[in-house]
Protein backbone atom coordinates (compact mmCIF):
# COMPACT_ATOMS: atom_id res chain seq x y z
CA PRO A 1 65.04 115.52 76.10
CA TRP A 2 67.14 113.39 73.80
CA VAL A 3 67.91 110.82 76.47
CA GLU A 4 65.58 109.62 79.19
CA PHE A 5 67.27 108.29 82.35
CA VAL A 6 65.19 105.81 84.26
CA HIS A 7 65.89 104.69 87.86
CA LEU A 8 68.80 107.07 88.44
CA PRO A 9 69.01 109.34 91.48
CA ASN A 10 68.44 113.02 90.83
CA ASN A 11 71.77 114.42 91.98
CA SER A 12 74.32 116.84 90.54
CA TRP A 13 76.36 114.35 88.52
CA VAL A 14 73.27 112.81 86.93
CA SER A 15 71.99 116.28 86.03
CA GLU A 16 75.40 117.18 84.56
CA LEU A 17 75.47 113.95 82.57
CA LYS A 18 71.94 114.46 81.22
CA ALA A 19 72.72 118.03 80.20
CA ARG A 20 75.96 117.15 78.39
CA LEU A 21 74.44 114.20 76.49
CA ASP A 22 71.60 116.47 75.42
CA GLU A 23 74.15 119.09 74.21
CA ILE A 24 76.04 116.46 72.20
CA ALA A 25 72.81 115.33 70.54
CA LYS A 26 71.95 118.93 69.60
CA GLU A 27 75.48 119.60 68.29
CA LEU A 28 75.31 116.52 66.06
CA LEU A 29 71.70 116.96 64.96
CA GLY A 30 71.07 114.61 62.06
CA ASP A 31 74.23 112.56 62.66
CA VAL A 32 74.81 109.36 64.60
CA VAL A 33 75.51 110.38 68.21
CA VAL A 34 76.01 107.01 69.89
CA TYR A 35 79.79 106.96 69.45
CA ASP A 36 80.18 110.50 70.78
CA TRP A 37 77.92 109.67 73.73
CA LEU A 38 79.96 106.57 74.56
CA GLU A 39 83.24 108.50 74.36
CA TYR A 40 81.85 111.21 76.65
CA LEU A 41 80.44 108.63 79.08
CA LYS A 42 83.82 106.93 79.28
CA GLU A 43 85.58 110.22 80.12
CA PHE A 44 82.82 111.30 82.49
CA LEU A 45 82.87 108.07 84.50
CA GLN A 46 86.67 108.14 84.79
CA ASP A 47 86.45 111.66 86.23
CA GLN A 48 83.97 110.68 88.94
CA PRO A 49 85.42 110.42 92.45
CA PRO A 50 85.52 107.02 94.11
CA SER A 51 82.28 105.96 95.71
CA THR A 52 81.62 107.46 99.13
CA GLU A 53 81.56 103.93 100.48
CA LEU A 54 85.37 104.07 100.24
CA GLU A 55 85.52 107.48 101.92
CA GLU A 56 83.97 106.47 105.21
CA ASN A 57 85.96 107.07 108.35
CA THR A 58 87.43 104.31 110.45
CA GLN A 59 84.22 103.91 112.44
CA HIS A 60 82.43 102.31 109.49
CA ASP A 61 82.95 99.35 107.22
CA PRO A 62 84.36 100.87 104.00
CA GLY A 63 82.35 98.45 101.90
CA ILE A 64 85.35 96.38 100.88
CA SER A 65 84.50 92.73 100.87
CA THR A 66 85.38 89.46 99.23
CA ALA A 67 84.55 85.90 100.13
CA ASN A 68 86.50 84.95 103.27
CA SER A 69 87.29 88.59 104.15
CA GLY A 70 85.35 88.48 107.40
CA GLU A 71 84.88 91.12 110.03
CA PHE A 72 88.53 92.13 110.23
CA LEU A 73 88.10 94.71 107.44
CA LYS A 74 86.09 96.87 109.82
CA SER A 75 89.47 97.90 111.22
CA VAL A 76 90.50 99.52 107.91
CA SER A 77 91.33 103.20 108.23
CA VAL A 78 90.48 105.23 105.12
CA SER A 79 91.90 108.64 104.20
CA ALA A 80 89.98 111.41 102.53
CA VAL A 81 90.29 111.61 98.75
CA ILE A 82 92.97 114.06 97.63
CA THR A 83 92.32 115.55 94.18
CA ASP A 84 94.87 117.47 92.12
CA ARG A 85 94.48 118.21 88.40
CA LYS A 86 91.96 115.38 87.98
CA SER A 87 94.20 112.79 89.64
CA ARG A 88 92.78 111.30 92.84
CA PHE A 89 94.57 109.64 95.74
CA GLN A 90 93.10 107.67 98.64
CA ALA A 91 94.81 105.48 101.21
CA PHE A 92 93.67 102.44 103.19
CA ALA A 93 95.55 101.16 106.23
CA MET A 94 95.04 98.45 108.79
CA PRO A 95 96.87 96.65 111.57
CA VAL A 96 98.70 93.54 110.35
CA LYS A 97 100.49 90.83 112.32
CA THR A 98 100.47 87.85 109.93
CA GLN A 99 101.19 87.14 106.26
CA ALA A 100 97.67 85.73 105.92
CA THR A 101 96.08 88.96 107.17
CA LEU A 102 98.30 91.00 104.87
CA GLN A 103 97.38 88.91 101.81
CA LEU A 104 93.67 89.04 102.64
CA PHE A 105 93.83 92.83 103.05
CA LEU A 106 95.74 93.36 99.78
CA GLY A 107 93.57 90.89 97.89
CA SER A 108 90.35 92.45 99.15
CA LEU A 109 91.45 95.89 97.98
CA ARG A 110 92.68 94.65 94.60
CA ASP A 111 89.39 92.82 94.01
CA HIS A 112 87.18 95.72 95.04
CA PRO A 113 85.32 97.05 91.97
CA LYS A 114 85.95 100.70 92.84
CA LEU A 115 89.68 100.11 93.17
CA SER A 116 90.03 97.86 90.14
CA ARG A 117 89.71 100.99 87.98
CA CYS A 118 92.57 102.84 89.68
CA THR A 119 95.84 103.34 87.82
CA HIS A 120 98.14 102.36 90.69
CA LEU A 121 97.71 100.48 93.99
CA ILE A 122 100.87 101.36 95.89
CA CYS A 123 101.55 99.52 99.12
CA ALA A 124 104.04 99.37 101.97
CA TYR A 125 104.06 97.34 105.15
CA ARG A 126 106.09 96.67 108.28
CA PHE A 127 105.02 94.08 110.81
CA HIS A 128 106.30 91.46 113.21
CA ASP A 129 105.02 88.15 111.87
CA SER A 130 103.35 86.56 114.89
CA GLU A 131 103.20 83.22 113.07
CA SER A 132 106.97 82.99 112.57
CA THR A 133 109.10 81.23 115.16
CA ASN A 134 111.21 84.31 115.88
CA ASN A 135 108.53 87.01 115.38
CA SER A 136 110.62 88.38 112.48
CA LEU A 137 110.05 91.83 111.06
CA VAL A 138 108.50 91.66 107.57
CA VAL A 139 109.19 94.77 105.49
CA ASP A 140 108.34 95.36 101.84
CA TYR A 141 106.65 97.67 99.34
CA ASP A 142 105.17 97.65 95.84
CA ASP A 143 105.27 100.70 93.55
CA ASP A 144 102.72 99.19 91.12
CA GLY A 145 104.20 101.23 88.28
CA GLU A 146 104.46 104.52 90.21
CA THR A 147 108.26 104.53 90.38
CA GLN A 148 109.70 105.03 93.88
CA ALA A 149 106.28 105.69 95.46
CA GLY A 150 106.11 102.52 97.57
CA LYS A 151 109.72 102.91 98.63
CA ARG A 152 109.04 106.47 99.80
CA VAL A 153 106.00 105.36 101.80
CA LEU A 154 108.01 102.57 103.42
CA LEU A 155 110.76 105.04 104.34
CA MET A 156 108.17 107.36 105.90
CA MET A 157 106.81 104.41 107.93
CA GLU A 158 110.32 103.60 109.17
CA VAL A 159 111.04 107.23 110.12
CA LYS A 160 107.72 107.52 111.98
CA GLY A 161 108.21 104.17 113.68
CA GLU A 162 105.05 102.69 112.16
CA VAL A 163 105.05 98.94 112.75
CA ASP A 164 102.45 96.16 112.58
CA LYS A 165 100.64 98.11 109.88
CA ALA A 166 100.07 97.96 106.13
CA VAL A 167 99.00 100.83 103.91
CA VAL A 168 97.71 100.86 100.33
CA ILE A 169 97.39 104.06 98.34
CA ALA A 170 95.16 104.12 95.27
CA ARG A 171 95.87 106.62 92.51
CA TRP A 172 93.47 107.36 89.70
CA TYR A 173 95.50 109.17 87.02
CA GLY A 174 93.68 112.20 85.68
CA GLY A 175 95.61 112.70 82.46
CA VAL A 176 97.91 115.48 83.71
CA LYS A 177 101.42 114.69 84.96
CA LEU A 178 101.87 115.95 88.52
CA GLY A 179 105.64 115.61 88.82
CA PRO A 180 106.87 115.46 92.42
CA ASP A 181 103.49 116.66 93.75
CA ARG A 182 102.20 113.10 93.31
CA PHE A 183 104.61 111.87 95.99
CA ARG A 184 103.36 114.52 98.42
CA HIS A 185 99.75 113.43 97.85
CA ILE A 186 100.65 109.74 98.22
CA GLN A 187 102.51 110.47 101.48
CA ASN A 188 99.74 112.67 102.90
CA ALA A 189 97.04 110.10 102.14
CA ALA A 190 99.18 107.34 103.69
CA ILE A 191 99.91 109.39 106.82
CA GLU A 192 96.20 110.13 107.32
CA ALA A 193 95.16 106.49 106.90
CA LEU A 194 97.94 105.21 109.20
CA ALA A 195 97.03 107.78 111.85
CA GLY A 196 93.46 106.49 111.84
CA ILE A 197 94.41 102.96 112.91
CA LYS A 198 93.26 102.30 116.46
């Protein structure tokens, strides 16, 4: 073989990677292959689904942690990954009753290495702030560049009567425009994650 992988698990994606790097080396026999390998590796890694540690159901800690995050993240509900034309969508939801909890939840997701590579982190939330004097309803969303996505999720939460919850939907853009289908995937992932909150 042209490339020897050491200390990597022997699973399907490693086998696929080994085979393709070997093909590139054979195609460019006598030429410098490093640049072509790096370009392929970049594309290959972007096409890999998020780690299964983010796909666990609500019974398990999804592996999201930062300093000060504490045990509360065990209550995060995680949707299945939805894939369409190489774009991937996955939602994370949790009960929220204070601004501090909301900020910790959002910060923990933004700082997570698996999510830092996503194209968009769309969020919406509705909760009664238990720390305010009048228990006021806090409502907001963030499209994170996916125009109207957060607003649509917030509207869905209002229609379904979802309250004291926050949801974040990660999208990894796959290079193909999905048109309105992207909103359906964002909504479906959000609905699944919100439904998993206990």
